[in-house]
Short mmCIF file of C-alpha atoms and ligand atoms in Angstrom, two decimals:
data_model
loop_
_atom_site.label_atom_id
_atom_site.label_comp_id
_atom_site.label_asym_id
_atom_site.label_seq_id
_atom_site.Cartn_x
_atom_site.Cartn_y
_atom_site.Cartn_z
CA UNK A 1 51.55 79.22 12.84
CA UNK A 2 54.36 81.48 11.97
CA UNK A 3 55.35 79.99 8.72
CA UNK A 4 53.97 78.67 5.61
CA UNK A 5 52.74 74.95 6.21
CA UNK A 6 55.14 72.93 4.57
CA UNK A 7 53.65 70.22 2.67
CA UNK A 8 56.35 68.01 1.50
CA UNK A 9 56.06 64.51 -0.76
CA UNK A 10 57.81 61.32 0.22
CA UNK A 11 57.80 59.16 -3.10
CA UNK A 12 59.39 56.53 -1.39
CA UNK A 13 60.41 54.05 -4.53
CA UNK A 14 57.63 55.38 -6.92
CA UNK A 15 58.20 57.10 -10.40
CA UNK A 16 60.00 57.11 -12.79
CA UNK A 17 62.27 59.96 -13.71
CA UNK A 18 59.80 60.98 -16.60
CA UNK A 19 56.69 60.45 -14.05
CA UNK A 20 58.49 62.45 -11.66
CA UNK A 21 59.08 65.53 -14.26
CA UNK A 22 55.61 65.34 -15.11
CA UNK A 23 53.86 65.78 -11.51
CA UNK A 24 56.29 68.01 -11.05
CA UNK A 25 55.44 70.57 -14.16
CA UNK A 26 51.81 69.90 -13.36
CA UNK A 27 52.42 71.36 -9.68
CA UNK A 28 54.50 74.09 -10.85
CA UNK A 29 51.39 75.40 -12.84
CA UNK A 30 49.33 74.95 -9.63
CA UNK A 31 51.25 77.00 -7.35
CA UNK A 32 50.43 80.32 -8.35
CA UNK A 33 47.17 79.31 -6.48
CA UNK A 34 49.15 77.84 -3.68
CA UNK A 35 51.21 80.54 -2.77
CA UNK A 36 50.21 80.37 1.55
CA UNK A 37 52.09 76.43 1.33
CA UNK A 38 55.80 75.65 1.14
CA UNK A 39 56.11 72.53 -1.16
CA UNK A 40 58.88 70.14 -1.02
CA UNK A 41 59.33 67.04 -3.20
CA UNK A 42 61.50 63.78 -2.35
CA UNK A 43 61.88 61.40 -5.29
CA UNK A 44 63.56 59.05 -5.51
CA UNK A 45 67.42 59.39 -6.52
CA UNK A 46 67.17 58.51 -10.01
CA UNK A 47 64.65 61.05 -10.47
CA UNK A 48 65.84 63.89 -8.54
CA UNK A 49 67.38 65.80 -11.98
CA UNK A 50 64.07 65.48 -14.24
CA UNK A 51 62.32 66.98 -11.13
CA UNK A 52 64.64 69.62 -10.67
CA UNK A 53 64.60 70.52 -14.21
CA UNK A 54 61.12 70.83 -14.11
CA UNK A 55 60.91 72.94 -10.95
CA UNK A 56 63.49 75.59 -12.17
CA UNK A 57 62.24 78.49 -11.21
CA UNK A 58 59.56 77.89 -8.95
CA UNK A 59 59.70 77.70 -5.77
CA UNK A 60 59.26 73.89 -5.17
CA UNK A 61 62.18 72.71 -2.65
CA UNK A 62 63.62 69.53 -3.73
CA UNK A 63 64.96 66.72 -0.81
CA UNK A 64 67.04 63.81 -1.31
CA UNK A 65 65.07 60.98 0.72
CA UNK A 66 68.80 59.66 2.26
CA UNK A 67 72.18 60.04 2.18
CA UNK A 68 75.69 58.80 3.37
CA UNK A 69 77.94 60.65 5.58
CA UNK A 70 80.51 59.91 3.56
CA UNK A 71 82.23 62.51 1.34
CA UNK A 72 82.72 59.57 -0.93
CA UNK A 73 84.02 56.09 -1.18
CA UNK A 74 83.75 52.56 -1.74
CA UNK A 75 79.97 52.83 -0.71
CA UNK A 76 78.00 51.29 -3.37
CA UNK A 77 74.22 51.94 -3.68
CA UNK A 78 74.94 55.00 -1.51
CA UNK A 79 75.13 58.79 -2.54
CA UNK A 80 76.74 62.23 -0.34
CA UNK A 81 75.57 65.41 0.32
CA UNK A 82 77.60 66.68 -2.28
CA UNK A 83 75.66 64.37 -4.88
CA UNK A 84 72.23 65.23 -4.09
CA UNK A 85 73.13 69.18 -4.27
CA UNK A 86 74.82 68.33 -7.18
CA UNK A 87 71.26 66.97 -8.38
CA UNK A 88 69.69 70.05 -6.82
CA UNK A 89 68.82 69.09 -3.81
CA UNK A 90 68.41 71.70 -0.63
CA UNK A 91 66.83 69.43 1.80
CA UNK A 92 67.32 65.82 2.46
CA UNK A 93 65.34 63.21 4.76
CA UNK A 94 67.60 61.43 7.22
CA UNK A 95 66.02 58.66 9.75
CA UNK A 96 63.09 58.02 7.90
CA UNK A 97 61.17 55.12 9.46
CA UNK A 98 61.76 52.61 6.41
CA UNK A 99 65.23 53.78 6.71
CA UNK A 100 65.31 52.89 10.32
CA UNK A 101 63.18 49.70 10.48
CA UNK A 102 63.02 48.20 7.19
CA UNK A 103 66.88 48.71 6.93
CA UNK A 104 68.11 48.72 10.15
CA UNK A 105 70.32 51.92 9.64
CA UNK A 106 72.36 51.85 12.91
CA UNK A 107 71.82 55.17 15.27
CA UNK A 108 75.46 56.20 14.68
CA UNK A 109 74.85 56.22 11.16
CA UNK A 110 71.96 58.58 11.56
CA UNK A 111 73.95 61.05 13.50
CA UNK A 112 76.66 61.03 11.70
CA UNK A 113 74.09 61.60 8.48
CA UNK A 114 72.47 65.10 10.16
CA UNK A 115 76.38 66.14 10.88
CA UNK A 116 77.47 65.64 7.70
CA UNK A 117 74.31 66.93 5.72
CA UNK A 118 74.45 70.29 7.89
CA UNK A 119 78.09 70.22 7.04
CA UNK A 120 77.78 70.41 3.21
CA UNK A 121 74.99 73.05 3.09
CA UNK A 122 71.48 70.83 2.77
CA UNK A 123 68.88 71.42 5.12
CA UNK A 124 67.75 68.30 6.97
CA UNK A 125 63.65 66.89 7.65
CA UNK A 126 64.95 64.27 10.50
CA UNK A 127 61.91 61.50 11.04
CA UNK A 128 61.52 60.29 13.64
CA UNK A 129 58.25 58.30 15.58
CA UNK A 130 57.34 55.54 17.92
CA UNK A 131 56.50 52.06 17.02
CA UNK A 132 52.93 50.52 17.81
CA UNK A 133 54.36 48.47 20.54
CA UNK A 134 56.38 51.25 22.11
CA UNK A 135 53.15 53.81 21.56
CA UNK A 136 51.22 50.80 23.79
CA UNK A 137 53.90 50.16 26.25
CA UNK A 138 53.59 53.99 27.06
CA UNK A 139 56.84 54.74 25.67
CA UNK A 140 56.35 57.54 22.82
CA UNK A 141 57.69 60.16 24.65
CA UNK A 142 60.86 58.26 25.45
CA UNK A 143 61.48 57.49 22.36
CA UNK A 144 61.14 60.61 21.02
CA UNK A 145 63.66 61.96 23.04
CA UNK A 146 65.87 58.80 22.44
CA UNK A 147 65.74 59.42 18.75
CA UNK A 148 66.27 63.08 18.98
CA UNK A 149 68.70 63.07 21.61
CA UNK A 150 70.91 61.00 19.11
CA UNK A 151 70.56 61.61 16.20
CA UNK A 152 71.35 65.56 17.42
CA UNK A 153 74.11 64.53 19.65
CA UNK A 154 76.90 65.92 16.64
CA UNK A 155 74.58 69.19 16.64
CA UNK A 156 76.12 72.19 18.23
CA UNK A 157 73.70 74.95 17.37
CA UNK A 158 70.17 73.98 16.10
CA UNK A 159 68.95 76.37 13.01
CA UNK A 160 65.41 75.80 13.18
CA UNK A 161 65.45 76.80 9.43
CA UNK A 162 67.84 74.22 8.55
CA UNK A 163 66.42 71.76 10.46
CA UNK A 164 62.98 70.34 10.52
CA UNK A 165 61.73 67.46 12.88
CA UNK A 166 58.99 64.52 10.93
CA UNK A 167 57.20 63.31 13.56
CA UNK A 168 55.64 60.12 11.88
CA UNK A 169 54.53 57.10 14.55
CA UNK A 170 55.73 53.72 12.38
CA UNK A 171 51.75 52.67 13.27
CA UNK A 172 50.34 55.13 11.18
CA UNK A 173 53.18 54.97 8.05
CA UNK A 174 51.06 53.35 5.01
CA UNK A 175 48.85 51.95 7.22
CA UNK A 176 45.62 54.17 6.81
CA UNK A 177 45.44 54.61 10.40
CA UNK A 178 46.39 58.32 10.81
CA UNK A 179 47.14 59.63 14.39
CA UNK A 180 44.23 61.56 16.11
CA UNK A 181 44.96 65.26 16.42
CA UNK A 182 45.30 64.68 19.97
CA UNK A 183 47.79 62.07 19.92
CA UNK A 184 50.11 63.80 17.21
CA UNK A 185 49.09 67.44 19.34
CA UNK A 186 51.09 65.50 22.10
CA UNK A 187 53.58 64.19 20.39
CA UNK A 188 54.87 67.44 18.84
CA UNK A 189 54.50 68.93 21.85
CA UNK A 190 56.98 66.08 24.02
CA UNK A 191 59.30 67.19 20.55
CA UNK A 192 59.33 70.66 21.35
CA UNK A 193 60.24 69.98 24.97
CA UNK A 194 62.94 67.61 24.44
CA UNK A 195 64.67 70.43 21.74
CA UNK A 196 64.11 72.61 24.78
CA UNK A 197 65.96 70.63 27.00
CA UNK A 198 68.74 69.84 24.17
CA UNK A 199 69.10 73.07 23.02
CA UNK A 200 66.90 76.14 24.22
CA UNK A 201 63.32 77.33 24.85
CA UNK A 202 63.70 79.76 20.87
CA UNK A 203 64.75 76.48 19.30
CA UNK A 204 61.84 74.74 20.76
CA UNK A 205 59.26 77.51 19.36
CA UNK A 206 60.61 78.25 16.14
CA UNK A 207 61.41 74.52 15.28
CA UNK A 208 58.69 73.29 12.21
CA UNK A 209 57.31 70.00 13.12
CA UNK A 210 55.51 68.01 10.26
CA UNK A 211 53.19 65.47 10.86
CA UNK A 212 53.48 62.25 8.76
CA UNK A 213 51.20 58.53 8.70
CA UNK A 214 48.36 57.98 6.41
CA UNK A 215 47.42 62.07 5.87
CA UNK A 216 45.33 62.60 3.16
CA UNK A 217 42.47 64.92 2.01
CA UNK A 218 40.11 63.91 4.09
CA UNK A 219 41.81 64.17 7.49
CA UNK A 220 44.33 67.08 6.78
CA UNK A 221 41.68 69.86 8.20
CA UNK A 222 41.79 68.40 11.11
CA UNK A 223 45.46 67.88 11.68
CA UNK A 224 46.63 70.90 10.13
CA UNK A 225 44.39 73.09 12.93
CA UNK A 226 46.28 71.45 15.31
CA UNK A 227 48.30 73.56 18.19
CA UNK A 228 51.82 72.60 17.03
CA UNK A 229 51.69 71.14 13.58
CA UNK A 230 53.28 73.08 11.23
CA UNK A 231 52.98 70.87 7.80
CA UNK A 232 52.76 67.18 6.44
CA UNK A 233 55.16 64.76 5.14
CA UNK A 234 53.06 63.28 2.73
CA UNK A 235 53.33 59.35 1.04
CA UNK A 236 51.22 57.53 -0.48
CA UNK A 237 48.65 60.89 -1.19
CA UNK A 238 51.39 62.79 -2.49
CA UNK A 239 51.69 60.46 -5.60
CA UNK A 240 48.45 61.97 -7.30
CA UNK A 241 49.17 65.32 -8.00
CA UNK A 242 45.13 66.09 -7.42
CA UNK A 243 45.25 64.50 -3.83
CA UNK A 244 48.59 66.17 -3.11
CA UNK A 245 47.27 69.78 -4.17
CA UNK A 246 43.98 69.57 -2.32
CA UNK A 247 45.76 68.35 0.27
CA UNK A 248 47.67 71.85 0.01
CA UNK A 249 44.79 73.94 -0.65
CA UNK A 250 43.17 72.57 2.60
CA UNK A 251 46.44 73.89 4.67
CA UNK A 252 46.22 76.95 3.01
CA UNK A 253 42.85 77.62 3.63
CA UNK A 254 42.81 76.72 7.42
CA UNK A 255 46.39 78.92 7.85
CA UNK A 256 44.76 81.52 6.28
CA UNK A 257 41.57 82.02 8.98
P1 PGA B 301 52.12 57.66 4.19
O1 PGA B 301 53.71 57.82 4.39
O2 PGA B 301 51.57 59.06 3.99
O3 PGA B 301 51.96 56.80 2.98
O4 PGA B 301 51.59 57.05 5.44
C1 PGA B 301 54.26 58.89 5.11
C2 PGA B 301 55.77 58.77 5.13
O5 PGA B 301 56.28 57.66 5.16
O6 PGA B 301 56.47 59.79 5.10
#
């Protein structure tokens, strides 16, 4: 691994703005012991300027966990770009899985959403993963490059440090059922040659691939020595600030040998 691993939090719709601030000045005092990780937190919207306050200085990114393409507009419920920098956001996840199944976000949404976040200057973690049925039906790889192939498609030139690929298989999202090291091993791998094929064989090397679905303490060692994965998006064990930091100290550890 060339990089840090990256071990970024996906609150989904937990905590509060004041909950948020507070995990967040607890990890701050942590990281001086957690200086071989990258650490990236996505509240939710509402709590995106307590965190930030309480991160000032570290060096904690912060992610908006959507967006609209819009600049602005008659969009209600939705914010831009512009509005989660504004919060102090430098990252932002687009295509999340909830995003895409739970709300149907349409595929020409999506890519217009990496566009437009590139656009304004915030770095984008774009999810994507296979459902169980499509996983069974022996169609992962396809649509891996299906979702990538799209939601790219208004990409000209791929900065693999503005963009980072979530490769989280709906199956394993919340479920408990993490993927084996194998199967996510081969999944990041199929993600690496599809970038190749989009875009070039540098791209595909230098590209940081997370892992996300049901990673916690006790199966991070495994799936962080894994050939190809570079860092976690994290849910439900990110919410405890002792999970999430073991979690972190395990990466650490196993980059380090
Ligand atoms: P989980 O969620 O860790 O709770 O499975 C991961 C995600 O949705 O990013």
């Amino acid at each position: 691994m060339n990089h840090k691993p990256i071990i970024a939090a996906n609150w989904k719709m937990y905590k509060t703005p004041q909950e948020g601030q507070e995990f967040a000045a607890g990890l701050v005092e942590r990281t001086p012991n957690l200086q071989g990780v990258e650490f990236i937190l996505a509240p939710s919207a509402t709590a995106l300027t307590s965190v930030h306050a309480a991160l000032e200085g570290s060096s904690v990114g912060l992610a908006g966990q959507n967006m609209y393409h819009a600049k602005e507009g008659a969009f209600t419920g939705e914010n831009s770009a512009a509005m989660l920098q504004a919060s102090g956001c430098e990252w932002v996840l687009i295509g999340h899985s909830e995003r895409r199944h739970v709300f149907n976000e349409p595929n020409e949404d999506l890519r217009k959403k990496v566009a437009a976040a590139l656009e304004a200057g915030l770095k984008v973690i774009l999810c994507i993963g296979e459902k169980l049925e499509q996983r069974e039906a022996g169609d992962t790889k396809a649509v891996i490059e299906a979702q990538l192939k799209n939601d790219l498609a208004d990409v000209n030139r791929f900065d693999p440090d503005k963009i980072m690929i979530a490769y989280e298989p709906v199956w394993a999202i919340g479920t408990g059922v993490v993927a084996t090291p194998e199967q996510a091993g081969e999944a990041h791998a199929d993600v690496r040659t599809v970038l190749s094929g989009l875009f070039d064989a540098e791209v595909a090397a230098a590209v940081r691939i997370l892992y996300g679905g049901s990673v916690k303490s006790a199966n991070a060692k495994e799936l962080i020595l894994t050939q190809g994965i570079d860092g976690f998006l994290i849910g439900g064990a990110s919410l405890i600030l002792d999970e999430y930091c073991k979690i972190a100290e395990i990466a650490q550890m196993e980059a380090s040998q």
